[in-house]
C-alpha cells in the first residue's frame, strides 16, 4: 500500500462510523478525526526520504543543543558569520543536494566544490568542524555533517533575529564533491525570470524565490559581484546609491558592500531597500523590477511577520533538497574528508 493508503482507509472508516452516530457523538468524533488526520499528515510529511524531526532522539539526544551552543558562541564572537552559515547551506543544497559536499576538501586528484571561484568567499567552516568534533566526542559516528550544517544555518537565522523553525534530520553525507558541478550556482547577474526558472527546476515557487532571497538581509557582497551594474549604468539603481557602490568599488574588487542597512540583523530591511532601488546585486533588484515578483517584495517590505513565515517554510523545503540515504552516502567522521 502507498504512503497515502492507510490515511485514506482511515478516512473511509471514520466517515462510515459518523453516519451511525447521534449529533453530539458525531461532532466529537468529527473533531477527533480531524485531529488524528492532521497528526497523520504531519508525520507523513516529516518523514520525506527517511527524514524525521526526532531522528536523533535516542541515538544522540543532545545533538541539537550542541549545535545551538556552538553556533551561539561563534556568532557572539563574530556576528557576520551568520550570513556565512546560511549561504553555505544554499551553496551545498543547490549542487548535489543537502549532503555536505561543500565541506569536503580538495585532494591531489580532485578539486572540490569549495575551491570553485563562486565558493571561495564562503565562511564558517570552522564552526561546522568544531561542532562535529564535539558531537563525535558524545555520539561517535551518528550525526551527519549534512544535518549539522542544516541545523547550524537554522540556528544562525534565529540568532540574528529571524524565525525559528524545525527541520527534519536524517541526511547522509555525500561522497562526491567536484568543482565542475558548481556550474549550477546562480550568478548575481540573473534576472527574475532566470531565478524563477532555476529555482522552479528544484520545486520552488516564485514566492519561495523571493522569500529565500530575503536571506540577503544578512551579509555583504564584494564589488566583483556588482561592479558590472556601474559600468553599464544600470537604470534600476538609484543614482545616489550608485555613487555609494562606486565609492565601495574604488577600494578594489574585494571591497565589501552591506546587502542592506542592517547587515547583521535578520529583518525585512532588504525588501525596503529593493523598493528604494537600492538592491546591491542585479539579481536582488530584479525581484522588484519584475511584475511577477514585485508584489511579493512589497508585501514582505510591509509585513515582516509574513516574510518570516514564508522564509521558514521555504528553508525547510530547501533543507530537504535531494538528500542522501544510507545507501547513497555515509556519516563522515570528519566533515572535510570521506571516511
GROMACS .gro file of C-alpha atoms in nm:
model
  339
    1UNK     CA    1   0.000   0.000   0.000
    2UNK     CA    2   0.127   0.354  -0.077
    3UNK     CA    3   0.212   0.603   0.200
    4UNK     CA    4  -0.125   0.771   0.150
    5UNK     CA    5  -0.315   0.442   0.154
    6UNK     CA    6  -0.354   0.398   0.532
    7UNK     CA    7  -0.474   0.756   0.571
    8UNK     CA    8  -0.737   0.716   0.301
    9UNK     CA    9  -0.860   0.392   0.457
   10UNK     CA   10  -0.882   0.567   0.792
   11UNK     CA   11  -1.093   0.844   0.637
   12UNK     CA   12  -1.333   0.599   0.474
   13UNK     CA   13  -1.381   0.405   0.800
   14UNK     CA   14  -1.431   0.726   1.000
   15UNK     CA   15  -1.691   0.863   0.759
   16UNK     CA   16  -1.880   0.536   0.775
   17UNK     CA   17  -1.888   0.544   1.155
   18UNK     CA   18  -2.009   0.903   1.165
   19UNK     CA   19  -2.330   0.816   0.985
   20UNK     CA   20  -2.423   0.571   1.265
   21UNK     CA   21  -2.384   0.821   1.550
   22UNK     CA   22  -2.606   1.082   1.709
   23UNK     CA   23  -2.545   1.456   1.665
   24UNK     CA   24  -2.329   1.509   1.975
   25UNK     CA   25  -2.132   1.195   1.914
   26UNK     CA   26  -2.087   1.297   1.553
   27UNK     CA   27  -1.945   1.639   1.646
   28UNK     CA   28  -1.696   1.491   1.891
   29UNK     CA   29  -1.596   1.211   1.656
   30UNK     CA   30  -1.553   1.457   1.371
   31UNK     CA   31  -1.327   1.676   1.585
   32UNK     CA   32  -1.116   1.382   1.698
   33UNK     CA   33  -1.096   1.253   1.342
   34UNK     CA   34  -0.966   1.584   1.214
   35UNK     CA   35  -0.704   1.599   1.489
   36UNK     CA   36  -0.588   1.243   1.422
   37UNK     CA   37  -0.581   1.305   1.049
   38UNK     CA   38  -0.368   1.616   1.092
   39UNK     CA   39  -0.123   1.424   1.309
   40UNK     CA   40  -0.102   1.155   1.042
   41UNK     CA   41  -0.038   1.409   0.768
   42UNK     CA   42   0.229   1.587   0.972
   43UNK     CA   43   0.401   1.258   1.050
   44UNK     CA   44   0.388   1.163   0.685
   45UNK     CA   45   0.532   1.492   0.562
   46UNK     CA   46   0.812   1.496   0.819
   47UNK     CA   47   0.946   1.160   0.707
   48UNK     CA   48   1.023   1.255   0.348
   49UNK     CA   49   1.311   1.039   0.223
   50UNK     CA   50   1.359   0.892   0.569
   51UNK     CA   51   1.393   1.228   0.744
   52UNK     CA   52   1.238   1.279   1.086
   53UNK     CA   53   1.221   1.564   1.336
   54UNK     CA   54   1.317   1.321   1.614
   55UNK     CA   55   1.579   1.128   1.418
   56UNK     CA   56   1.845   1.162   1.691
   57UNK     CA   57   1.613   1.141   1.992
   58UNK     CA   58   1.759   0.808   2.107
   59UNK     CA   59   2.096   0.793   1.931
   60UNK     CA   60   2.218   1.145   2.015
   61UNK     CA   61   1.958   1.342   2.213
   62UNK     CA   62   2.189   1.639   2.277
   63UNK     CA   63   2.286   1.692   1.913
   64UNK     CA   64   2.064   1.995   1.852
   65UNK     CA   65   2.170   2.164   2.176
   66UNK     CA   66   2.537   2.111   2.092
   67UNK     CA   67   2.485   2.273   1.751
   68UNK     CA   68   2.292   2.563   1.902
   69UNK     CA   69   2.557   2.629   2.167
   70UNK     CA   70   2.840   2.609   1.914
   71UNK     CA   71   2.670   2.848   1.672
   72UNK     CA   72   2.581   3.091   1.952
   73UNK     CA   73   2.938   3.100   2.081
   74UNK     CA   74   3.081   3.157   1.733
   75UNK     CA   75   2.833   3.431   1.640
   76UNK     CA   76   2.882   3.616   1.966
   77UNK     CA   77   3.249   3.639   1.870
   78UNK     CA   78   3.176   3.728   1.505
   79UNK     CA   79   2.813   3.813   1.412
   80UNK     CA   80   2.899   3.829   1.041
   81UNK     CA   81   2.931   3.451   1.035
   82UNK     CA   82   2.551   3.413   1.048
   83UNK     CA   83   2.534   3.512   0.683
   84UNK     CA   84   2.819   3.272   0.608
   85UNK     CA   85   2.640   2.968   0.750
   86UNK     CA   86   2.315   3.040   0.566
   87UNK     CA   87   2.497   3.100   0.239
   88UNK     CA   88   2.695   2.779   0.287
   89UNK     CA   89   2.373   2.577   0.314
   90UNK     CA   90   2.240   2.733  -0.007
   91UNK     CA   91   2.559   2.656  -0.194
   92UNK     CA   92   2.557   2.300  -0.064
   93UNK     CA   93   2.196   2.217  -0.142
   94UNK     CA   94   2.192   2.369  -0.491
   95UNK     CA   95   2.471   2.142  -0.621
   96UNK     CA   96   2.444   1.778  -0.518
   97UNK     CA   97   2.161   1.830  -0.272
   98UNK     CA   98   2.190   1.888   0.104
   99UNK     CA   99   2.471   1.637   0.156
  100UNK     CA  100   2.761   1.844   0.295
  101UNK     CA  101   2.956   1.811  -0.030
  102UNK     CA  102   3.052   2.178   0.015
  103UNK     CA  103   3.252   2.081   0.325
  104UNK     CA  104   3.487   1.833   0.155
  105UNK     CA  105   3.844   1.949   0.094
  106UNK     CA  106   4.017   1.909  -0.239
  107UNK     CA  107   4.264   1.623  -0.279
  108UNK     CA  108   4.560   1.562  -0.510
  109UNK     CA  109   4.334   1.406  -0.771
  110UNK     CA  110   4.014   1.606  -0.720
  111UNK     CA  111   3.925   1.977  -0.694
  112UNK     CA  112   3.625   2.006  -0.464
  113UNK     CA  113   3.325   2.240  -0.476
  114UNK     CA  114   3.463   2.471  -0.206
  115UNK     CA  115   3.753   2.571  -0.435
  116UNK     CA  116   3.522   2.694  -0.710
  117UNK     CA  117   3.550   3.073  -0.768
  118UNK     CA  118   3.187   3.110  -0.659
  119UNK     CA  119   3.260   2.942  -0.326
  120UNK     CA  120   3.594   3.096  -0.229
  121UNK     CA  121   3.426   3.363  -0.018
  122UNK     CA  122   3.226   3.113   0.190
  123UNK     CA  123   3.290   3.139   0.564
  124UNK     CA  124   3.204   2.934   0.870
  125UNK     CA  125   3.375   2.602   0.803
  126UNK     CA  126   3.545   2.611   1.143
  127UNK     CA  127   3.207   2.631   1.318
  128UNK     CA  128   3.098   2.309   1.149
  129UNK     CA  129   3.433   2.143   1.227
  130UNK     CA  130   3.418   2.235   1.596
  131UNK     CA  131   3.055   2.128   1.626
  132UNK     CA  132   3.123   1.796   1.458
  133UNK     CA  133   3.415   1.726   1.689
  134UNK     CA  134   3.207   1.795   1.999
  135UNK     CA  135   2.925   1.575   1.874
  136UNK     CA  136   3.168   1.295   1.784
  137UNK     CA  137   3.301   1.308   2.140
  138UNK     CA  138   2.947   1.250   2.263
  139UNK     CA  139   2.787   1.034   1.993
  140UNK     CA  140   3.057   0.894   1.761
  141UNK     CA  141   2.953   0.801   1.410
  142UNK     CA  142   2.590   0.906   1.447
  143UNK     CA  143   2.523   1.266   1.337
  144UNK     CA  144   2.597   1.358   0.976
  145UNK     CA  145   2.777   1.672   0.866
  146UNK     CA  146   2.480   1.746   0.639
  147UNK     CA  147   2.247   1.758   0.937
  148UNK     CA  148   2.492   1.972   1.135
  149UNK     CA  149   2.510   2.226   0.851
  150UNK     CA  150   2.130   2.238   0.814
  151UNK     CA  151   2.084   2.288   1.188
  152UNK     CA  152   2.364   2.546   1.207
  153UNK     CA  153   2.209   2.757   0.929
  154UNK     CA  154   1.871   2.742   1.102
  155UNK     CA  155   2.023   2.847   1.435
  156UNK     CA  156   2.213   3.130   1.264
  157UNK     CA  157   1.884   3.268   1.130
  158UNK     CA  158   1.730   3.264   1.477
  159UNK     CA  159   2.041   3.407   1.647
  160UNK     CA  160   2.034   3.704   1.408
  161UNK     CA  161   1.670   3.779   1.494
  162UNK     CA  162   1.489   3.569   1.237
  163UNK     CA  163   1.229   3.294   1.280
  164UNK     CA  164   1.300   2.961   1.447
  165UNK     CA  165   1.182   2.657   1.255
  166UNK     CA  166   1.204   2.284   1.299
  167UNK     CA  167   1.381   2.079   1.034
  168UNK     CA  168   1.373   1.703   0.992
  169UNK     CA  169   1.702   1.519   1.036
  170UNK     CA  170   1.850   1.202   0.894
  171UNK     CA  171   2.053   1.326   0.597
  172UNK     CA  172   2.360   1.127   0.499
  173UNK     CA  173   2.683   1.283   0.379
  174UNK     CA  174   2.756   1.266   0.008
  175UNK     CA  175   3.067   1.107  -0.138
  176UNK     CA  176   3.111   1.341  -0.437
  177UNK     CA  177   3.239   1.698  -0.447
  178UNK     CA  178   3.366   1.826  -0.782
  179UNK     CA  179   3.434   2.179  -0.895
  180UNK     CA  180   3.262   2.123  -1.229
  181UNK     CA  181   2.930   2.070  -1.052
  182UNK     CA  182   2.932   2.430  -0.929
  183UNK     CA  183   2.827   2.548  -1.273
  184UNK     CA  184   2.476   2.521  -1.127
  185UNK     CA  185   2.540   2.802  -0.879
  186UNK     CA  186   2.322   3.104  -0.954
  187UNK     CA  187   2.519   3.410  -1.071
  188UNK     CA  188   2.435   3.760  -0.940
  189UNK     CA  189   2.358   3.865  -1.298
  190UNK     CA  190   2.037   3.656  -1.321
  191UNK     CA  191   1.709   3.835  -1.380
  192UNK     CA  192   1.384   3.736  -1.212
  193UNK     CA  193   1.277   3.500  -1.491
  194UNK     CA  194   1.607   3.314  -1.475
  195UNK     CA  195   1.587   3.288  -1.098
  196UNK     CA  196   1.231   3.156  -1.113
  197UNK     CA  197   1.330   2.900  -1.375
  198UNK     CA  198   1.638   2.781  -1.184
  199UNK     CA  199   1.451   2.750  -0.856
  200UNK     CA  200   1.148   2.604  -1.031
  201UNK     CA  201   1.356   2.314  -1.160
  202UNK     CA  202   1.413   2.226  -0.794
  203UNK     CA  203   1.048   2.253  -0.696
  204UNK     CA  204   1.035   2.611  -0.568
  205UNK     CA  205   0.762   2.864  -0.642
  206UNK     CA  206   0.816   3.234  -0.723
  207UNK     CA  207   0.711   3.307  -0.363
  208UNK     CA  208   0.983   3.071  -0.240
  209UNK     CA  209   1.236   3.253  -0.460
  210UNK     CA  210   1.156   3.592  -0.311
  211UNK     CA  211   1.138   3.461   0.045
  212UNK     CA  212   1.472   3.278   0.019
  213UNK     CA  213   1.632   3.582  -0.144
  214UNK     CA  214   1.542   3.762   0.177
  215UNK     CA  215   1.839   3.582   0.336
  216UNK     CA  216   2.035   3.869   0.179
  217UNK     CA  217   1.914   4.075   0.472
  218UNK     CA  218   2.238   3.942   0.624
  219UNK     CA  219   2.590   3.988   0.497
  220UNK     CA  220   2.783   4.170   0.230
  221UNK     CA  221   2.866   4.146  -0.140
  222UNK     CA  222   3.205   4.203  -0.292
  223UNK     CA  223   3.249   4.467  -0.561
  224UNK     CA  224   3.333   4.199  -0.817
  225UNK     CA  225   2.975   4.073  -0.794
  226UNK     CA  226   2.804   4.404  -0.871
  227UNK     CA  227   3.055   4.632  -1.049
  228UNK     CA  228   2.907   4.545  -1.390
  229UNK     CA  229   2.598   4.742  -1.292
  230UNK     CA  230   2.813   5.054  -1.260
  231UNK     CA  231   2.990   5.004  -1.591
  232UNK     CA  232   2.668   4.965  -1.790
  233UNK     CA  233   2.486   5.238  -1.592
  234UNK     CA  234   2.204   5.010  -1.475
  235UNK     CA  235   1.888   5.223  -1.473
  236UNK     CA  236   1.735   5.014  -1.194
  237UNK     CA  237   1.986   5.155  -0.944
  238UNK     CA  238   1.906   5.475  -0.756
  239UNK     CA  239   2.161   5.737  -0.861
  240UNK     CA  240   2.265   5.820  -0.506
  241UNK     CA  241   2.305   5.452  -0.422
  242UNK     CA  242   2.506   5.403  -0.741
  243UNK     CA  243   2.750   5.662  -0.606
  244UNK     CA  244   2.774   5.461  -0.283
  245UNK     CA  245   2.852   5.145  -0.479
  246UNK     CA  246   3.112   5.327  -0.688
  247UNK     CA  247   3.281   5.454  -0.375
  248UNK     CA  248   3.292   5.098  -0.239
  249UNK     CA  249   3.445   4.966  -0.560
  250UNK     CA  250   3.714   5.234  -0.557
  251UNK     CA  251   3.885   5.015  -0.296
  252UNK     CA  252   3.905   4.720  -0.535
  253UNK     CA  253   3.717   4.406  -0.636
  254UNK     CA  254   3.728   4.259  -0.286
  255UNK     CA  255   3.577   4.566  -0.121
  256UNK     CA  256   3.254   4.480   0.061
  257UNK     CA  257   2.915   4.646   0.048
  258UNK     CA  258   2.644   4.555   0.305
  259UNK     CA  259   2.342   4.399   0.135
  260UNK     CA  260   2.110   4.620   0.340
  261UNK     CA  261   2.132   4.879   0.615
  262UNK     CA  262   2.121   4.617   0.894
  263UNK     CA  263   2.379   4.366   0.774
  264UNK     CA  264   2.384   4.156   1.094
  265UNK     CA  265   2.010   4.167   1.172
  266UNK     CA  266   1.762   3.927   1.014
  267UNK     CA  267   1.472   4.156   0.924
  268UNK     CA  268   1.284   4.286   0.620
  269UNK     CA  269   1.515   4.584   0.553
  270UNK     CA  270   1.636   4.405   0.239
  271UNK     CA  271   1.292   4.438   0.081
  272UNK     CA  272   1.267   4.804   0.182
  273UNK     CA  273   1.598   4.859   0.002
  274UNK     CA  274   1.466   4.699  -0.316
  275UNK     CA  275   1.168   4.937  -0.310
  276UNK     CA  276   1.414   5.227  -0.299
  277UNK     CA  277   1.614   5.085  -0.594
  278UNK     CA  278   1.900   5.013  -0.355
  279UNK     CA  279   1.948   4.642  -0.407
  280UNK     CA  280   2.320   4.568  -0.424
  281UNK     CA  281   2.308   4.274  -0.666
  282UNK     CA  282   2.134   4.284  -1.003
  283UNK     CA  283   1.956   3.958  -0.915
  284UNK     CA  284   1.818   4.120  -0.599
  285UNK     CA  285   1.687   4.438  -0.763
  286UNK     CA  286   1.541   4.225  -1.043
  287UNK     CA  287   1.284   4.090  -0.798
  288UNK     CA  288   1.135   4.437  -0.761
  289UNK     CA  289   1.168   4.519  -1.129
  290UNK     CA  290   0.970   4.213  -1.240
  291UNK     CA  291   0.588   4.235  -1.233
  292UNK     CA  292   0.585   3.865  -1.141
  293UNK     CA  293   0.762   3.918  -0.809
  294UNK     CA  294   0.717   4.289  -0.729
  295UNK     CA  295   0.402   4.240  -0.520
  296UNK     CA  296   0.580   3.977  -0.313
  297UNK     CA  297   0.864   4.220  -0.243
  298UNK     CA  298   0.615   4.491  -0.148
  299UNK     CA  299   0.428   4.250   0.077
  300UNK     CA  300   0.739   4.146   0.267
  301UNK     CA  301   0.855   4.508   0.296
  302UNK     CA  302   0.520   4.590   0.458
  303UNK     CA  303   0.483   4.279   0.672
  304UNK     CA  304   0.793   4.129   0.833
  305UNK     CA  305   0.588   3.857   1.002
  306UNK     CA  306   0.467   3.734   0.664
  307UNK     CA  307   0.824   3.729   0.536
  308UNK     CA  308   0.940   3.528   0.837
  309UNK     CA  309   0.656   3.277   0.792
  310UNK     CA  310   0.723   3.221   0.421
  311UNK     CA  311   1.100   3.216   0.472
  312UNK     CA  312   1.095   2.938   0.728
  313UNK     CA  313   0.866   2.729   0.506
  314UNK     CA  314   1.098   2.778   0.208
  315UNK     CA  315   1.404   2.697   0.419
  316UNK     CA  316   1.252   2.370   0.534
  317UNK     CA  317   1.190   2.284   0.171
  318UNK     CA  318   1.544   2.386   0.081
  319UNK     CA  319   1.693   2.167   0.354
  320UNK     CA  320   1.527   1.858   0.203
  321UNK     CA  321   1.666   1.900  -0.148
  322UNK     CA  322   1.796   1.571  -0.288
  323UNK     CA  323   1.905   1.435   0.049
  324UNK     CA  324   2.109   1.113   0.051
  325UNK     CA  325   2.002   0.793   0.225
  326UNK     CA  326   2.225   0.530   0.383
  327UNK     CA  327   2.287   0.352   0.051
  328UNK     CA  328   2.390   0.677  -0.121
  329UNK     CA  329   2.603   0.833   0.149
  330UNK     CA  330   2.773   0.792   0.484
  331UNK     CA  331   2.812   0.962   0.821
  332UNK     CA  332   3.157   1.117   0.798
  333UNK     CA  333   3.390   1.107   1.096
  334UNK     CA  334   3.539   1.437   0.981
  335UNK     CA  335   3.340   1.677   0.766
  336UNK     CA  336   3.634   1.772   0.544
  337UNK     CA  337   3.712   1.421   0.416
  338UNK     CA  338   3.546   1.092   0.329
  339UNK     CA  339   3.569   0.800   0.570
   0.00000   0.00000   0.00000
